[in-house]
PDB file of C-alpha atoms in Angstrom:
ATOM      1  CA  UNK U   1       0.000   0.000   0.000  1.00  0.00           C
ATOM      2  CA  UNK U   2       1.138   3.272  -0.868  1.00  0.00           C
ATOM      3  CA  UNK U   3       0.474   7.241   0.029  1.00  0.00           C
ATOM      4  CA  UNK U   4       1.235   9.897  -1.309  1.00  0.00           C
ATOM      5  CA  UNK U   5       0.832  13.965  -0.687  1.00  0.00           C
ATOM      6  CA  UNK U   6       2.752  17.037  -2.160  1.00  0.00           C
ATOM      7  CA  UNK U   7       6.107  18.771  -0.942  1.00  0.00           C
ATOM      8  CA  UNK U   8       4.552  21.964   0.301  1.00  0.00           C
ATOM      9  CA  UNK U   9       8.469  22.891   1.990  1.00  0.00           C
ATOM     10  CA  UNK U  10      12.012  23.001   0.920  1.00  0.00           C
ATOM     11  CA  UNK U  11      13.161  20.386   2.849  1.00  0.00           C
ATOM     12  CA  UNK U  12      14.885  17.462   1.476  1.00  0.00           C
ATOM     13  CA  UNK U  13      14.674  13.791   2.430  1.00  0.00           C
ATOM     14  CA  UNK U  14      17.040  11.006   2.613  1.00  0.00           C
ATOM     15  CA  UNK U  15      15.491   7.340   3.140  1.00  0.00           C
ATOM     16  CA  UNK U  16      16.138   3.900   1.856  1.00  0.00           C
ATOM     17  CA  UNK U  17      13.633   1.487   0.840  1.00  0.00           C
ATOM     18  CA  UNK U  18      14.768  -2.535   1.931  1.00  0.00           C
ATOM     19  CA  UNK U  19      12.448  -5.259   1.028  1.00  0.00           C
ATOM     20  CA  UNK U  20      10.830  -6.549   4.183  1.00  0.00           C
ATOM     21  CA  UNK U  21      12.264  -2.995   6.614  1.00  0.00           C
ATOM     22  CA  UNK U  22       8.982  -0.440   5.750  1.00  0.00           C
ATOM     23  CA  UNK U  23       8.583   1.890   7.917  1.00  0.00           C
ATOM     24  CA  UNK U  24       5.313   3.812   7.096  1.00  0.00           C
ATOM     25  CA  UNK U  25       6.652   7.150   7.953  1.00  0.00           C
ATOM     26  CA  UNK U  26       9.793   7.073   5.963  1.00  0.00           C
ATOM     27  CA  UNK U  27       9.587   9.561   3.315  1.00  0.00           C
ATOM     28  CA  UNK U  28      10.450   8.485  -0.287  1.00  0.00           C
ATOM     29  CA  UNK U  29      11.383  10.646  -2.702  1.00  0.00           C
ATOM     30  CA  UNK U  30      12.192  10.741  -6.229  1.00  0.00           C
ATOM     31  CA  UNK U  31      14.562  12.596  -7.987  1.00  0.00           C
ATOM     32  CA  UNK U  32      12.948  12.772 -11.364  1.00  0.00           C
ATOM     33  CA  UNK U  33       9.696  14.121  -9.544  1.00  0.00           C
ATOM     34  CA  UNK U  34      10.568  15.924  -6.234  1.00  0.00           C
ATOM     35  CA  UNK U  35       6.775  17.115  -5.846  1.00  0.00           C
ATOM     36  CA  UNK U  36       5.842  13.867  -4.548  1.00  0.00           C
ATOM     37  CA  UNK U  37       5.991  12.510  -1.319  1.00  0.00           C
ATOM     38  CA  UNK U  38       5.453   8.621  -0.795  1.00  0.00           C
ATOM     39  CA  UNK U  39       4.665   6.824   1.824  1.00  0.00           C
ATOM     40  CA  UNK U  40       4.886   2.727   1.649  1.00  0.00           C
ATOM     41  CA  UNK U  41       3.807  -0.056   3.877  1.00  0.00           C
ATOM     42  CA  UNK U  42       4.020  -3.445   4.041  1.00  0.00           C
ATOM     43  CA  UNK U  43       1.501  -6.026   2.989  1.00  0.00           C
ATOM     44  CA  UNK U  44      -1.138  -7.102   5.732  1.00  0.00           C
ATOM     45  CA  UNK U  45      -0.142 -10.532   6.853  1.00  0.00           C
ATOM     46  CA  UNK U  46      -2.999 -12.100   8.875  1.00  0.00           C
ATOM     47  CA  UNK U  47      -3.048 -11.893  12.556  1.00  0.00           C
ATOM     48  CA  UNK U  48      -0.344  -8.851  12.013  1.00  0.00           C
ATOM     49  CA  UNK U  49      -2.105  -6.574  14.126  1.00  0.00           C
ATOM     50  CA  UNK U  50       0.665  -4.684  15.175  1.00  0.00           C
ATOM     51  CA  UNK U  51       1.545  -3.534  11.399  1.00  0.00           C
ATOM     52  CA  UNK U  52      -2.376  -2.798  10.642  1.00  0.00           C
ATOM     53  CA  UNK U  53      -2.455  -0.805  14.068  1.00  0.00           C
ATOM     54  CA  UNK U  54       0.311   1.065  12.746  1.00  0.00           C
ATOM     55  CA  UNK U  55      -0.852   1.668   9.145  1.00  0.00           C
ATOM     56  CA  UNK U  56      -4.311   2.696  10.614  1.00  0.00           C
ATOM     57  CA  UNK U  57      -2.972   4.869  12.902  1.00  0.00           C
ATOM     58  CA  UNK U  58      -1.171   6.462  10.192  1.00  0.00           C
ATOM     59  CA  UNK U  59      -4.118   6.652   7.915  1.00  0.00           C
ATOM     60  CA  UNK U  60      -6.291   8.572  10.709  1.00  0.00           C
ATOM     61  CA  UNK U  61      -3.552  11.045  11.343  1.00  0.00           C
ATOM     62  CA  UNK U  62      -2.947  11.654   7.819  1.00  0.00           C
ATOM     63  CA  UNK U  63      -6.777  12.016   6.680  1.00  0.00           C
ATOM     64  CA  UNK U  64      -7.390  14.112   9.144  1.00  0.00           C
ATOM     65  CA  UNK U  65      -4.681  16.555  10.419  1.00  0.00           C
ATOM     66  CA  UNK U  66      -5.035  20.346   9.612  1.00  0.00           C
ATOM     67  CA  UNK U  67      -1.139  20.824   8.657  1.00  0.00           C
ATOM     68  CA  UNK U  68      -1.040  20.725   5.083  1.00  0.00           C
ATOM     69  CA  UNK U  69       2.696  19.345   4.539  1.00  0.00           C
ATOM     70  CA  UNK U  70       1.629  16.162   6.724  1.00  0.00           C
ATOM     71  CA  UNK U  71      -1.693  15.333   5.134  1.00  0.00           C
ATOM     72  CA  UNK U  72      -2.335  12.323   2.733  1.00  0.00           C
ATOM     73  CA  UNK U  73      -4.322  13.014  -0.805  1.00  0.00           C
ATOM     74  CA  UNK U  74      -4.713  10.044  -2.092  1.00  0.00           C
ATOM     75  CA  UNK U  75      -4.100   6.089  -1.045  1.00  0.00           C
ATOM     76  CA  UNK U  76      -3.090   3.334  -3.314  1.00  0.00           C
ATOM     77  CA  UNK U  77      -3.658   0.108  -2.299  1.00  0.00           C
ATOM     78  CA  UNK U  78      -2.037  -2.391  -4.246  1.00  0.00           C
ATOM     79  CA  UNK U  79      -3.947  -6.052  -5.028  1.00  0.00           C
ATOM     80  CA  UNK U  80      -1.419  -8.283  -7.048  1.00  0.00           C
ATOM     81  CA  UNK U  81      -3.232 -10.210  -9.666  1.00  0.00           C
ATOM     82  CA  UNK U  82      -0.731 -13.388  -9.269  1.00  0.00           C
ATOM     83  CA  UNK U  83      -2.851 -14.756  -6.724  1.00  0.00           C
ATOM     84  CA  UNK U  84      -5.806 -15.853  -8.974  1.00  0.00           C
ATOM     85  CA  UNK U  85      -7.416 -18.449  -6.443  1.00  0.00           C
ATOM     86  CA  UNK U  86      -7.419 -15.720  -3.430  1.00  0.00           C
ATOM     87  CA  UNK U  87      -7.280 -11.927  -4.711  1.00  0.00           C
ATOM     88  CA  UNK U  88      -8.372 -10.353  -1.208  1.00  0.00           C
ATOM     89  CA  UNK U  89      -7.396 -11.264   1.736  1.00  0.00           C
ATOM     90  CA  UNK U  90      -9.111 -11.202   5.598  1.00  0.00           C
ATOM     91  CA  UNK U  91      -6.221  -8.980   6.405  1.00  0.00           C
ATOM     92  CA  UNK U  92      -6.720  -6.848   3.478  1.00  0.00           C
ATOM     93  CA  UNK U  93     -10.640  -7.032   4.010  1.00  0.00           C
ATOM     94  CA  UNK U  94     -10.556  -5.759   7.496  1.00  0.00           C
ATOM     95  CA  UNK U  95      -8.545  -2.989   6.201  1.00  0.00           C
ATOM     96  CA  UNK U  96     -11.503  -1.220   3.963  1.00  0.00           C
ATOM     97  CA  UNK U  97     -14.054  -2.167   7.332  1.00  0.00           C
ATOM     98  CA  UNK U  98     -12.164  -0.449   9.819  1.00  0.00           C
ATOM     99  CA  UNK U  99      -9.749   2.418   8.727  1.00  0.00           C
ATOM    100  CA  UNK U 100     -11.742   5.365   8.050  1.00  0.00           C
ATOM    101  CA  UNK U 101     -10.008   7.199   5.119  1.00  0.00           C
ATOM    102  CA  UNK U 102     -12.190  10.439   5.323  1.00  0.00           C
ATOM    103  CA  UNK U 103     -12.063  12.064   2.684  1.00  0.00           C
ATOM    104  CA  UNK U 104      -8.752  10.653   1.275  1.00  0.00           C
ATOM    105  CA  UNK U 105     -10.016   8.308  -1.872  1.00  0.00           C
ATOM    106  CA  UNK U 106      -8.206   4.730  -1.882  1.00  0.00           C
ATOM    107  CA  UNK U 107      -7.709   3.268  -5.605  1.00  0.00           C
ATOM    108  CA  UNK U 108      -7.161  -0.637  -5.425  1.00  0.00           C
ATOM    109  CA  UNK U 109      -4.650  -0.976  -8.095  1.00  0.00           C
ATOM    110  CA  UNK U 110      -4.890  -4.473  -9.285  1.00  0.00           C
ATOM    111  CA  UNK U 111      -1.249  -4.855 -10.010  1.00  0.00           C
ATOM    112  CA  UNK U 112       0.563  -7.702 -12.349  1.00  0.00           C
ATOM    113  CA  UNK U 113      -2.242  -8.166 -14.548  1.00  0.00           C
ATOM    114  CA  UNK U 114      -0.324  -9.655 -17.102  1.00  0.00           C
ATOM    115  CA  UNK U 115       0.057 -12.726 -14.930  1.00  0.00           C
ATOM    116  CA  UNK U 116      -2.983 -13.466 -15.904  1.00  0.00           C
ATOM    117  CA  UNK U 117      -1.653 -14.334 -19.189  1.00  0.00           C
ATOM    118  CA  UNK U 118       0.237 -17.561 -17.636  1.00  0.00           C
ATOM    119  CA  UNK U 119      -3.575 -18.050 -16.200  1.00  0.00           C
ATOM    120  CA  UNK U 120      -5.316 -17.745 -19.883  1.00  0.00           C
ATOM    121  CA  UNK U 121      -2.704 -20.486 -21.176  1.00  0.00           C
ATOM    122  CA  UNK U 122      -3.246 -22.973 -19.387  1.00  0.00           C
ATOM    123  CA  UNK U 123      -7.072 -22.634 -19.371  1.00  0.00           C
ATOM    124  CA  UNK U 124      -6.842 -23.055 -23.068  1.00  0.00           C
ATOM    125  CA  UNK U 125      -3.887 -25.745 -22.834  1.00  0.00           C
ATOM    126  CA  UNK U 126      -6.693 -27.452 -20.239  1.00  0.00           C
ATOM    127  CA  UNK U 127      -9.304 -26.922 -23.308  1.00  0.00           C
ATOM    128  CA  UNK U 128      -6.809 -28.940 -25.573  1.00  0.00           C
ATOM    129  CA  UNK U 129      -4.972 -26.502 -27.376  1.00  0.00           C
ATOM    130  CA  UNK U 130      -1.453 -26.853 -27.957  1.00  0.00           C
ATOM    131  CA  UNK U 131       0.924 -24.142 -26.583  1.00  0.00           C
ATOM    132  CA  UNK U 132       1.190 -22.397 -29.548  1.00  0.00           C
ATOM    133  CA  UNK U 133      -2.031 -21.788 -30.859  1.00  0.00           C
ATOM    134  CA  UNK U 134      -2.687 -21.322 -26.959  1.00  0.00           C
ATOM    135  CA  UNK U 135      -0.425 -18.433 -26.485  1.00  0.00           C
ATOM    136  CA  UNK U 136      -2.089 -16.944 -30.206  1.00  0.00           C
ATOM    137  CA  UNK U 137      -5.373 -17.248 -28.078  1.00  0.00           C
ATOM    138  CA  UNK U 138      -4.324 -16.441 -24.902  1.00  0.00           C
ATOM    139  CA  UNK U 139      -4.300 -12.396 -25.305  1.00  0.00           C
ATOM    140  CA  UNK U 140      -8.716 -12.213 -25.107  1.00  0.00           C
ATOM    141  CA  UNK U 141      -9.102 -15.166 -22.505  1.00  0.00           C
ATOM    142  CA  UNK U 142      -6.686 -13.004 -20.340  1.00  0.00           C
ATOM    143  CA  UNK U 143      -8.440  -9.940 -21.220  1.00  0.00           C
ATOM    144  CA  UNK U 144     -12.192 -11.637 -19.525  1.00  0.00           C
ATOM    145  CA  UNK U 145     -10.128 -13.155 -16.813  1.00  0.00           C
ATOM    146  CA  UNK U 146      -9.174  -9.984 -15.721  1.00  0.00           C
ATOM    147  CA  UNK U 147     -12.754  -8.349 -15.792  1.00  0.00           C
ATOM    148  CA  UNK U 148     -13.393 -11.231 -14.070  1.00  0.00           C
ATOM    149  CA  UNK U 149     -11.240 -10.969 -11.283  1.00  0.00           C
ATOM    150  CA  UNK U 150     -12.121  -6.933 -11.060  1.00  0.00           C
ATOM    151  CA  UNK U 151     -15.685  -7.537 -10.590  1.00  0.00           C
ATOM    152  CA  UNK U 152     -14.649 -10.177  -7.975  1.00  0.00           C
ATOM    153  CA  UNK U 153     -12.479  -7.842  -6.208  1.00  0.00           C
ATOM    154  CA  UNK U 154     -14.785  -5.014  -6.462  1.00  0.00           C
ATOM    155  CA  UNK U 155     -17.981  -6.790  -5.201  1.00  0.00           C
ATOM    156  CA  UNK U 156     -16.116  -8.071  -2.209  1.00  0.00           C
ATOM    157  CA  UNK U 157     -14.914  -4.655  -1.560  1.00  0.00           C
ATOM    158  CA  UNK U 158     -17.383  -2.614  -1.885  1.00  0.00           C
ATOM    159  CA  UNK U 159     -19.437  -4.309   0.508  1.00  0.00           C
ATOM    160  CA  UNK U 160     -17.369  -2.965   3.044  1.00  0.00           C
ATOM    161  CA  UNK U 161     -18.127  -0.008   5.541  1.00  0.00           C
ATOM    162  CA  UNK U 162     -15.324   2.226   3.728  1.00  0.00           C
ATOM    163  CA  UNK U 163     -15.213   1.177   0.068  1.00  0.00           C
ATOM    164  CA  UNK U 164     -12.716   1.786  -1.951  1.00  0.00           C
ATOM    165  CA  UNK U 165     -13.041   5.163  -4.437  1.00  0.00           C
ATOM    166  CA  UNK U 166     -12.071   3.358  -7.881  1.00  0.00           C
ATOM    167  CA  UNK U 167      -9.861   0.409  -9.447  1.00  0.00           C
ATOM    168  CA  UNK U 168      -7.807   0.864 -11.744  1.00  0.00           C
ATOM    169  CA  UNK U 169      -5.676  -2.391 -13.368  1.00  0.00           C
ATOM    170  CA  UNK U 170      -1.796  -2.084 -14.100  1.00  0.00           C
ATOM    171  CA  UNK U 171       0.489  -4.337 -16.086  1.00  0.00           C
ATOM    172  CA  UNK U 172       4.305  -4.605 -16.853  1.00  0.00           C
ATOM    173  CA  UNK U 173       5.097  -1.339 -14.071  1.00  0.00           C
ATOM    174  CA  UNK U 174       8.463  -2.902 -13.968  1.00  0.00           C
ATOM    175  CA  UNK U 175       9.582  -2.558 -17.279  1.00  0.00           C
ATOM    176  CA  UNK U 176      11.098   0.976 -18.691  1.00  0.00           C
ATOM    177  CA  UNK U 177       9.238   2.942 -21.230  1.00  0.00           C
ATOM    178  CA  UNK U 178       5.966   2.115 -19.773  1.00  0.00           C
ATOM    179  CA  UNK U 179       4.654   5.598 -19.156  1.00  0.00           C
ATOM    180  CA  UNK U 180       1.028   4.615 -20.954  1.00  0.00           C
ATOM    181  CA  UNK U 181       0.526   3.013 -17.289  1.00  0.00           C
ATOM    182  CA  UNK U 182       1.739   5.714 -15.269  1.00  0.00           C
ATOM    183  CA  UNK U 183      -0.787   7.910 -16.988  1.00  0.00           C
ATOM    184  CA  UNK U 184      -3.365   6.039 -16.196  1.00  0.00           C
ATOM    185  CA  UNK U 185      -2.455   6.278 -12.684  1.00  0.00           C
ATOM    186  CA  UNK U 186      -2.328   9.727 -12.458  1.00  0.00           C
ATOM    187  CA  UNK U 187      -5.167  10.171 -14.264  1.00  0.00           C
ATOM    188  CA  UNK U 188      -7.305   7.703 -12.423  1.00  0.00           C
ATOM    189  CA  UNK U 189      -5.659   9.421  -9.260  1.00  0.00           C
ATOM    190  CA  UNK U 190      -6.850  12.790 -10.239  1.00  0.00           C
ATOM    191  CA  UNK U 191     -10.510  11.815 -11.148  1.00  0.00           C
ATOM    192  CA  UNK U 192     -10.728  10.365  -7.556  1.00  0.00           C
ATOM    193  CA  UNK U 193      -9.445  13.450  -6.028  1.00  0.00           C
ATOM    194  CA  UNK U 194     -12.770  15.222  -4.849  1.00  0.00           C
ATOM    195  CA  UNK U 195     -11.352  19.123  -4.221  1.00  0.00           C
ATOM    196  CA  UNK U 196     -10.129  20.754  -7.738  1.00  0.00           C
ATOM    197  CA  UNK U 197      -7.413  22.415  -6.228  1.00  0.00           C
ATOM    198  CA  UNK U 198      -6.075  18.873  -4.974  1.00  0.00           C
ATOM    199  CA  UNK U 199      -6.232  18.060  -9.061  1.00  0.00           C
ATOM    200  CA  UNK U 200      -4.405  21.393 -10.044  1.00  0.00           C
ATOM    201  CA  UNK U 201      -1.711  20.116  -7.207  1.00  0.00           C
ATOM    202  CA  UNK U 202      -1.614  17.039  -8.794  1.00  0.00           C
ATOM    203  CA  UNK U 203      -1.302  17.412 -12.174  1.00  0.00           C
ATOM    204  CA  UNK U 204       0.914  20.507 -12.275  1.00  0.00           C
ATOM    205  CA  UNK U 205       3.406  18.480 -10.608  1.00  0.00           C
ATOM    206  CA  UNK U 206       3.362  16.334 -14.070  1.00  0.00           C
ATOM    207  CA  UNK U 207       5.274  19.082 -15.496  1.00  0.00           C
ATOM    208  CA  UNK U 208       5.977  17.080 -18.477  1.00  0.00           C
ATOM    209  CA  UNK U 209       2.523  15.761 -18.617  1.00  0.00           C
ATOM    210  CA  UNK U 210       0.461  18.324 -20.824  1.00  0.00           C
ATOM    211  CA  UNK U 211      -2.185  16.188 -22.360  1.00  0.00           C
ATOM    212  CA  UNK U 212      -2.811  15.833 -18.490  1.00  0.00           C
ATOM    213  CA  UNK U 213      -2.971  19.589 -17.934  1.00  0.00           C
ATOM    214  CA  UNK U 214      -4.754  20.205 -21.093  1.00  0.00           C
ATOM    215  CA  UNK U 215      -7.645  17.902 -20.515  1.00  0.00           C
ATOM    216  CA  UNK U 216      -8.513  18.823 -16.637  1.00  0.00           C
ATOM    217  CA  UNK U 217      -7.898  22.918 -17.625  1.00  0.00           C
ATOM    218  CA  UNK U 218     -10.714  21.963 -19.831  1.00  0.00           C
ATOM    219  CA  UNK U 219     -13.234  20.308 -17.739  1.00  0.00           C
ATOM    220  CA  UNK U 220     -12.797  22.877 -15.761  1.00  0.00           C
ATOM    221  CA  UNK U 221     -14.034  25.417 -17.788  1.00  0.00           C
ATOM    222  CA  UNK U 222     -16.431  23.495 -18.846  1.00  0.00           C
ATOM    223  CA  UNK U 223     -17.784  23.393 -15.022  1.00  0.00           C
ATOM    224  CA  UNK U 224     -17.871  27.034 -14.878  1.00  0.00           C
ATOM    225  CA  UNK U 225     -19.832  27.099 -18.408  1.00  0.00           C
ATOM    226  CA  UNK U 226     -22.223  25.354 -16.733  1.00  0.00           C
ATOM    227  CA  UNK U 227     -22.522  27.361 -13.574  1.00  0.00           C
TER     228      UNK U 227
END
């Protein structure tokens, strides 16, 4: 799970990030994109209560405090798509019933959907296909699988007391020139993001972005056409 808000100060940073050592209130910073801030906690094991007590705690504090340079905009809450059988977890489930994000949305981002490639093989391989004309198929069986498994998700969640705000899938973030999927993210972030101003923040930090700053400079004035 990750959070982020905007540097509102000078002040810089320096953290490391160790597989496994997450401390939630470790700032991350990147140097391609200093208007960020991230936060980043580890994944809810069950019966962890003392890392969901802290990430809650967190959460409240963050939703909810009036300093501006300490409060959270927007929460993304990663649900890996590798683990087909079991997308959501108790852990993960007792997340969305008992921290109270406010007004701070929380996107689920279903991450490594393009494991569910491996998934749409051997369904057709199970079918009798052979491996090649399998993988040929593969691309629109792994294309329902994964509206599948985001209806799945999304029905479990949103029965919960604080539902998420939006899901939003992601595939290959690990690879370089991938930027198509970062824009989705900050797009899907942005339409999430109730207060205008929060959007302005948001995308202006994009500096390179300007389809990004085009297209919400537009809906705004659409907004105050129609006022």
């Amino acid at each position: 799970m990750s959070f982020f808000r905007h540097q509102l100060d000078g002040g810089v940073v320096e953290g490391s990030l160790e597989k496994g050592r997450h401390n939630i209130k470790d700032e991350l910073i990147f140097q391609s994109n200093g208007g960020f801030i991230f936060h980043d906690s580890c994944g809810f094991e069950a019966g962890s209560e003392d890392e969901f007590n802290k990430v809650k705690e967190f959460v409240v504090e963050g939703s909810s405090t009036p300093k501006l340079n300490k409060r959270i905009h927007a929460i993304w809450f990663c649900v890996p798509m590798d683990a087909y059988e079991r997308p959501i977890t108790a852990a993960e489930e007792k997340f969305f019933n008992e921290c109270d994000t406010g007004s701070v949305p929380v996107i689920v981002l279903l991450t490594k959907a393009d494991s569910l490639n491996l998934f749409a093989i051997e369904q057709l391989r199970d079918e009798g296909y052979d491996m090649k004309e399998a993988k040929a198929r593969a691309g629109d069986v792994e294309k329902n699988l994964l509206i599948h498994m985001q209806e799945c998700v999304s029905q479990q969640l949103n029965r919960c007391k604080f539902a998420p705000k939006t899901y939003l899938p992601l595939a290959r973030m690990n690879e370089e020139g991938r930027g198509d999927q970062c824009t989705k993210l900050i797009t899907s972030t942005a339409d999430a993001l109730d207060n205008h101003t929060l959007q302005k923040l948001l995308i202006s930090t994009q500096q390179i972005n300007l389809s990004l700053n085009i297209k919400y400079a537009l809906e705004k004035y659409n907004n105050l056409i129609q006022i």
